[in-house]
Amino acid sequence: MEDSAELEDIYVRTFEFPAGFMAQSQPSMIVADAVHQKLATGFPVGKRFKSVPVVRVADSNPAQLGRHHRADGRWRIYAFADAAAVRERSFLADWARWLSASTESPLLKYTPAGADIDKEFDVKLIAQQDFEGVDLRRVPATFMARTGPFGLVDYELV
């Protein structure tokens, strides 16, 4: 290379590859096809999404969404809420009911009997409102699972 600007240009154009963002899973048992892609523009189905700054509702602390889960082998389900307030009737509320009650729900289908509901799946809710606009008392129970020996709620899931 004739000058360092050339190296910088290559790095900037290809940064997604070394960061692991180029991989994209094809439709399968665990990756849906892109029929509803318009609901999540900028987040291609099956592709790792980039971390973004978020604010936890429980304590108003800023965090990086990509660093907010533990490396514990569980599957991750991130529910990006529609524009309606979390407490209002919405697609999210209907989906949360399906996720916690349907025999087709992966939560019910793959969580061993008697185990905590978050044993296999870490379910997080990302709301569009700021932390003051989300009333944790009105968040669907699917996103406020009671787990552990004392049945405590992990309020950091919203």
Backbone as numpy.savetxt, mean C-alpha at the origin, in Angstrom:
# Nx Ny Nz CAx CAy CAz Cx Cy Cz
34.68 7.96 -22.04 33.83 9.14 -22.04 34.72 10.37 -22.04
34.27 11.34 -22.75 35.10 12.53 -22.90 35.00 13.47 -21.70
33.83 13.49 -21.04 33.76 14.32 -19.83 32.76 13.72 -18.85
32.84 14.16 -17.60 32.01 13.58 -16.54 30.52 13.86 -16.74
30.16 14.89 -17.49 28.75 15.19 -17.74 28.09 14.05 -18.51
28.87 13.36 -19.33 28.35 12.23 -20.09 27.93 11.09 -19.14
28.75 10.82 -18.15 28.44 9.79 -17.16 27.20 10.18 -16.35
27.14 11.43 -15.98 25.98 11.92 -15.24 24.71 11.75 -16.06
24.76 12.05 -17.34 23.61 11.93 -18.23 23.15 10.47 -18.31
24.08 9.55 -18.44 23.74 8.12 -18.50 23.08 7.69 -17.20
23.65 8.10 -16.09 23.10 7.72 -14.79 21.68 8.25 -14.62
21.45 9.50 -14.96 20.13 10.11 -14.81 19.10 9.40 -15.69
19.49 9.03 -16.92 18.55 8.37 -17.83 18.25 6.93 -17.43
19.15 6.30 -16.68 18.98 4.88 -16.36 18.86 4.60 -14.86
18.63 5.64 -14.04 18.66 5.45 -12.59 17.65 4.42 -12.10
16.55 4.23 -12.83 15.54 3.27 -12.38 16.07 1.84 -12.38
17.00 1.52 -13.27 17.50 0.15 -13.34 18.28 -0.24 -12.09
19.35 0.50 -11.72 20.08 0.06 -10.52 19.26 0.20 -9.23
18.24 1.03 -9.24 17.39 1.19 -8.05 16.32 0.10 -7.97
16.22 -0.74 -8.98 15.26 -1.84 -8.95 13.86 -1.47 -9.39
13.69 -0.34 -10.07 12.36 0.10 -10.48 11.98 -0.32 -11.90
12.86 -1.01 -12.60 12.55 -1.41 -13.98 11.75 -2.72 -14.03
11.86 -3.54 -13.00 11.16 -4.82 -12.99 9.66 -4.59 -12.98
8.95 -5.36 -13.78 7.49 -5.28 -13.80 6.95 -6.68 -14.01
6.15 -7.15 -13.05 5.57 -8.48 -13.12 4.40 -8.49 -14.09
4.30 -9.55 -14.84 3.20 -9.71 -15.79 1.97 -10.24 -15.06
0.78 -10.10 -15.65 -0.43 -10.62 -15.00 -0.26 -12.09 -14.64
-0.72 -12.43 -13.44 -0.59 -13.79 -12.93 -1.59 -13.99 -11.80
-1.40 -15.04 -11.00 -2.27 -15.27 -9.85 -2.23 -14.12 -8.85
-1.07 -13.45 -8.76 -0.94 -12.40 -7.74 -0.84 -11.00 -8.33
-0.79 -10.87 -9.64 -0.74 -9.55 -10.28 -1.91 -9.45 -11.24
-2.77 -8.48 -11.00 -3.95 -8.28 -11.85 -3.53 -7.73 -13.21
-4.43 -7.88 -14.19 -4.15 -7.22 -15.47 -4.46 -5.74 -15.31
-4.16 -4.96 -16.31 -4.24 -3.50 -16.19 -5.61 -2.93 -16.55
-6.68 -3.72 -16.43 -8.01 -3.26 -16.81 -8.44 -2.00 -16.05
-7.98 -1.84 -14.81 -8.34 -0.66 -14.01 -7.17 0.30 -13.85
-6.21 0.26 -14.75 -5.02 1.10 -14.63 -5.35 2.58 -14.53
-6.43 3.00 -15.16 -6.79 4.43 -15.13 -7.06 4.94 -13.71
-7.35 4.02 -12.78 -7.58 4.42 -11.39 -6.29 4.74 -10.65
-5.17 4.33 -11.22 -3.88 4.55 -10.56 -2.83 4.95 -11.59
-3.11 6.02 -12.30 -2.15 6.48 -13.29 -0.84 6.84 -12.60
0.25 6.48 -13.22 1.56 6.74 -12.64 2.05 5.60 -11.77
1.20 4.61 -11.50 1.57 3.43 -10.72 1.24 2.20 -11.55
2.09 1.83 -12.52 1.77 0.69 -13.39 1.55 -0.60 -12.59
0.48 -1.30 -12.92 0.16 -2.56 -12.25 1.32 -3.53 -12.43
1.78 -4.11 -11.32 2.85 -5.09 -11.36 4.25 -4.51 -11.24
4.35 -3.19 -11.19 5.66 -2.55 -11.11 5.87 -1.98 -9.71
7.09 -2.11 -9.23 7.43 -1.55 -7.92 7.21 -0.04 -7.96
6.53 0.49 -6.97 6.32 1.94 -6.99 7.40 2.64 -6.16
7.68 3.84 -6.57 8.71 4.63 -5.89 8.16 5.19 -4.58
9.03 5.32 -3.63 8.64 5.86 -2.35 8.26 7.33 -2.48
7.31 7.73 -1.67 6.87 9.13 -1.64 6.74 9.56 -0.18
6.87 10.84 0.09 6.66 11.29 1.47 5.18 11.22 1.84
4.90 10.72 3.02 3.54 10.65 3.56 3.59 11.15 5.00
2.43 11.37 5.57 2.33 11.77 6.98 1.42 10.76 7.66
1.92 10.10 8.70 1.11 9.13 9.42 -0.01 9.86 10.15
-1.21 9.34 10.06 -2.37 9.96 10.69 -2.27 9.90 12.21
-1.81 8.78 12.75 -1.81 8.57 14.20 -1.00 9.60 14.96
0.14 10.01 14.40 1.02 10.90 15.16 1.52 12.11 14.37
1.04 12.27 13.16 1.40 13.37 12.25 2.89 13.42 11.92
3.59 12.29 12.08 5.01 12.25 11.73 5.19 11.97 10.24
6.08 12.73 9.61 6.37 12.45 8.20 7.17 11.15 8.09
6.94 10.43 7.00 7.64 9.17 6.76 7.77 8.96 5.26
8.62 8.06 4.86 8.72 7.63 3.47 7.88 6.37 3.35
6.92 6.37 2.44 6.03 5.23 2.29 6.81 3.94 2.03
7.83 4.02 1.20 8.61 2.84 0.86 9.41 2.27 2.02
9.61 3.06 3.05 10.37 2.58 4.21 9.46 2.29 5.40
8.17 2.28 5.14 7.21 2.15 6.23 6.80 0.71 6.51
7.36 -0.23 5.78 7.01 -1.62 6.11 8.24 -2.38 6.57
7.98 -3.44 7.28 9.07 -4.26 7.82 9.41 -5.35 6.81
10.67 -5.74 6.77 11.10 -6.83 5.91 10.84 -8.14 6.65
9.57 -8.56 6.66 9.18 -9.72 7.45 8.55 -10.84 6.63
8.62 -10.74 5.32 8.12 -11.80 4.46 6.64 -11.74 4.13
5.91 -10.79 4.70 4.49 -10.70 4.39 4.28 -10.03 3.04
3.12 -10.29 2.44 2.71 -9.60 1.23 2.22 -8.22 1.64
2.36 -7.25 0.75 1.94 -5.87 1.02 0.72 -5.52 0.17
-0.27 -4.95 0.80 -1.43 -4.41 0.09 -1.54 -2.94 0.48
-1.31 -2.07 -0.50 -1.45 -0.64 -0.27 -2.74 -0.19 -0.93
-3.65 0.33 -0.15 -4.92 0.82 -0.66 -4.84 2.33 -0.76
-4.85 2.84 -1.98 -4.82 4.28 -2.21 -6.28 4.73 -2.30
-6.72 5.48 -1.31 -8.13 5.86 -1.20 -8.55 6.81 -2.31
-9.85 6.74 -2.61 -10.41 7.69 -3.57 -10.51 9.05 -2.91
-11.00 10.04 -3.66 -11.03 11.41 -3.16 -12.01 11.61 -2.01
-13.00 10.76 -1.90 -13.98 10.89 -0.81 -13.27 10.74 0.53
-13.76 11.43 1.53 -13.20 11.28 2.87 -13.33 9.82 3.29
-12.37 9.34 4.04 -12.32 7.92 4.41 -13.61 7.46 5.06
-14.29 8.32 5.78 -15.52 7.92 6.50 -16.74 7.84 5.58
-16.66 8.40 4.37 -17.81 8.43 3.47 -17.93 7.15 2.66
-19.11 6.93 2.12 -19.34 5.78 1.24 -18.47 5.99 0.00
-17.74 4.95 -0.37 -16.85 5.06 -1.52 -16.46 3.68 -2.00
-15.75 3.64 -3.10 -15.22 2.38 -3.60 -14.30 1.75 -2.56
-13.51 2.58 -1.89 -12.60 2.07 -0.86 -13.36 1.36 0.26
-14.43 1.96 0.74 -15.22 1.36 1.82 -15.81 0.03 1.37
-16.33 -0.01 0.13 -16.88 -1.26 -0.40 -15.80 -2.32 -0.54
-14.64 -1.92 -1.03 -13.52 -2.85 -1.20 -13.02 -3.36 0.14
-12.97 -2.49 1.13 -12.53 -2.89 2.47 -13.48 -3.94 3.05
-14.79 -3.75 2.83 -15.77 -4.75 3.29 -15.53 -6.08 2.59
-15.28 -6.03 1.27 -15.01 -7.25 0.50 -13.75 -7.93 1.04
-12.71 -7.15 1.29 -11.43 -7.69 1.73 -11.55 -8.38 3.09
-12.44 -7.90 3.94 -12.55 -8.50 5.27 -13.67 -9.53 5.38
-14.51 -9.69 4.33 -15.65 -10.59 4.47 -15.81 -11.63 3.36
-15.30 -11.38 2.17 -15.53 -12.28 1.04 -14.66 -13.53 1.11
-15.23 -14.64 0.71 -14.45 -15.88 0.64 -13.37 -15.79 -0.44
-13.49 -14.84 -1.34 -12.48 -14.63 -2.39 -11.35 -13.71 -1.93
-11.49 -13.09 -0.78 -10.48 -12.18 -0.27 -9.19 -12.92 0.06
-8.04 -12.41 -0.39 -6.78 -13.07 -0.04 -6.53 -13.07 1.47
-7.04 -12.07 2.19 -6.86 -12.05 3.65 -7.50 -13.28 4.29
-8.71 -13.58 3.88 -9.42 -14.71 4.49 -8.99 -16.04 3.89
-8.67 -16.00 2.61 -8.30 -17.22 1.90 -6.96 -17.79 2.35
-5.99 -16.91 2.65 -4.63 -17.39 2.90 -4.12 -17.16 4.32
-4.93 -16.57 5.19 -4.52 -16.43 6.57 -4.91 -17.70 7.31
-3.96 -18.36 7.97 -4.29 -19.60 8.69 -5.35 -19.37 9.77
-6.20 -20.38 9.96 -7.24 -20.31 10.97 -6.62 -20.02 12.34
-7.21 -19.08 13.06 -6.74 -18.74 14.39 -5.58 -17.77 14.43
-5.01 -17.44 13.27 -3.88 -16.51 13.22 -4.38 -15.07 13.15
-3.52 -14.13 13.52 -3.86 -12.72 13.36 -4.11 -12.42 11.89
-5.04 -11.53 11.61 -5.41 -11.21 10.24 -4.25 -10.61 9.45
-3.24 -10.08 10.14 -2.09 -9.50 9.43 -0.90 -10.46 9.34
-1.12 -11.73 9.60 -0.02 -12.70 9.57 0.62 -12.81 8.20
-0.18 -12.84 7.15 0.34 -13.02 5.79 0.35 -11.73 4.97
-0.53 -10.79 5.31 -0.68 -9.56 4.53 -0.59 -8.33 5.42
0.24 -7.40 5.01 0.36 -6.11 5.67 -0.48 -5.13 4.86
-1.63 -4.72 5.38 -2.56 -3.87 4.65 -2.43 -2.44 5.15
-2.14 -1.52 4.23 -2.01 -0.11 4.61 -2.97 0.74 3.78
-3.45 1.80 4.40 -4.35 2.74 3.74 -3.62 4.06 3.54
-3.64 4.56 2.31 -3.06 5.86 2.01 -4.23 6.76 1.58
-4.57 7.72 2.44 -5.68 8.62 2.19 -5.20 9.86 1.45
-6.11 10.53 0.78 -5.74 11.76 0.07 -5.80 12.98 0.99
-6.52 12.87 2.08 -6.64 14.00 3.00 -5.38 14.10 3.87
-5.17 15.26 4.46 -4.05 15.39 5.39 -4.42 14.66 6.68
-3.47 14.56 7.59 -3.70 13.75 8.79 -4.86 14.27 9.64
-5.14 15.56 9.59 -6.26 16.10 10.36 -7.60 15.77 9.73
-7.60 15.43 8.44 -8.84 15.14 7.72 -9.26 13.69 7.78
-8.50 12.85 8.49 -8.84 11.43 8.60 -9.16 11.12 10.06
-10.39 10.72 10.30 -10.83 10.35 11.65 -10.58 8.86 11.82
-9.59 8.49 12.61 -9.23 7.08 12.79 -10.40 6.25 13.33
-11.32 6.87 14.02 -12.48 6.14 14.55 -13.42 5.70 13.44
-13.30 6.32 12.26 -14.20 6.02 11.14 -13.52 5.23 10.02
-12.26 4.90 10.19 -11.53 4.13 9.18 -12.05 2.70 9.21
-12.30 2.09 8.03 -12.79 0.70 8.02 -11.87 -0.24 8.82
-12.49 -1.17 9.52 -11.75 -2.10 10.39 -10.67 -2.87 9.63
-10.84 -3.05 8.34 -9.84 -3.75 7.53 -8.47 -3.09 7.66
-8.45 -1.78 7.83 -7.19 -1.04 7.92 -6.80 -0.75 9.37
-7.56 -1.29 10.30 -7.30 -1.07 11.72 -7.34 -2.42 12.45
-6.68 -3.41 11.88 -6.75 -4.77 12.41 -6.25 -4.85 13.86
-6.96 -5.61 14.64 -6.55 -5.88 16.02 -5.72 -7.15 16.02
-4.47 -7.06 16.51 -3.57 -8.20 16.43 -2.76 -8.36 17.71
-2.05 -9.46 17.77 -1.19 -9.72 18.92 -1.97 -10.27 20.09
-1.28 -10.63 21.15 -1.94 -11.26 22.31 -2.96 -10.36 23.01
-2.83 -9.04 22.84 -3.74 -8.12 23.50 -4.75 -7.49 22.54
-4.72 -7.89 21.26 -5.66 -7.35 20.28 -5.53 -5.85 20.07
-4.30 -5.37 20.03 -4.06 -3.92 19.87 -4.10 -3.52 18.40
-4.49 -2.28 18.16 -4.54 -1.73 16.80 -3.20 -1.04 16.51
-2.65 -1.33 15.32 -1.45 -0.63 14.87 -1.91 0.61 14.10
-1.93 1.74 14.78 -2.44 2.96 14.17 -1.53 3.51 13.08
-0.35 2.95 12.91 0.57 3.42 11.88 0.24 2.86 10.50
-0.83 2.11 10.38 -1.22 1.52 9.09 -1.98 2.49 8.21
-2.29 3.68 8.74 -3.04 4.69 7.97 -2.17 5.92 7.82
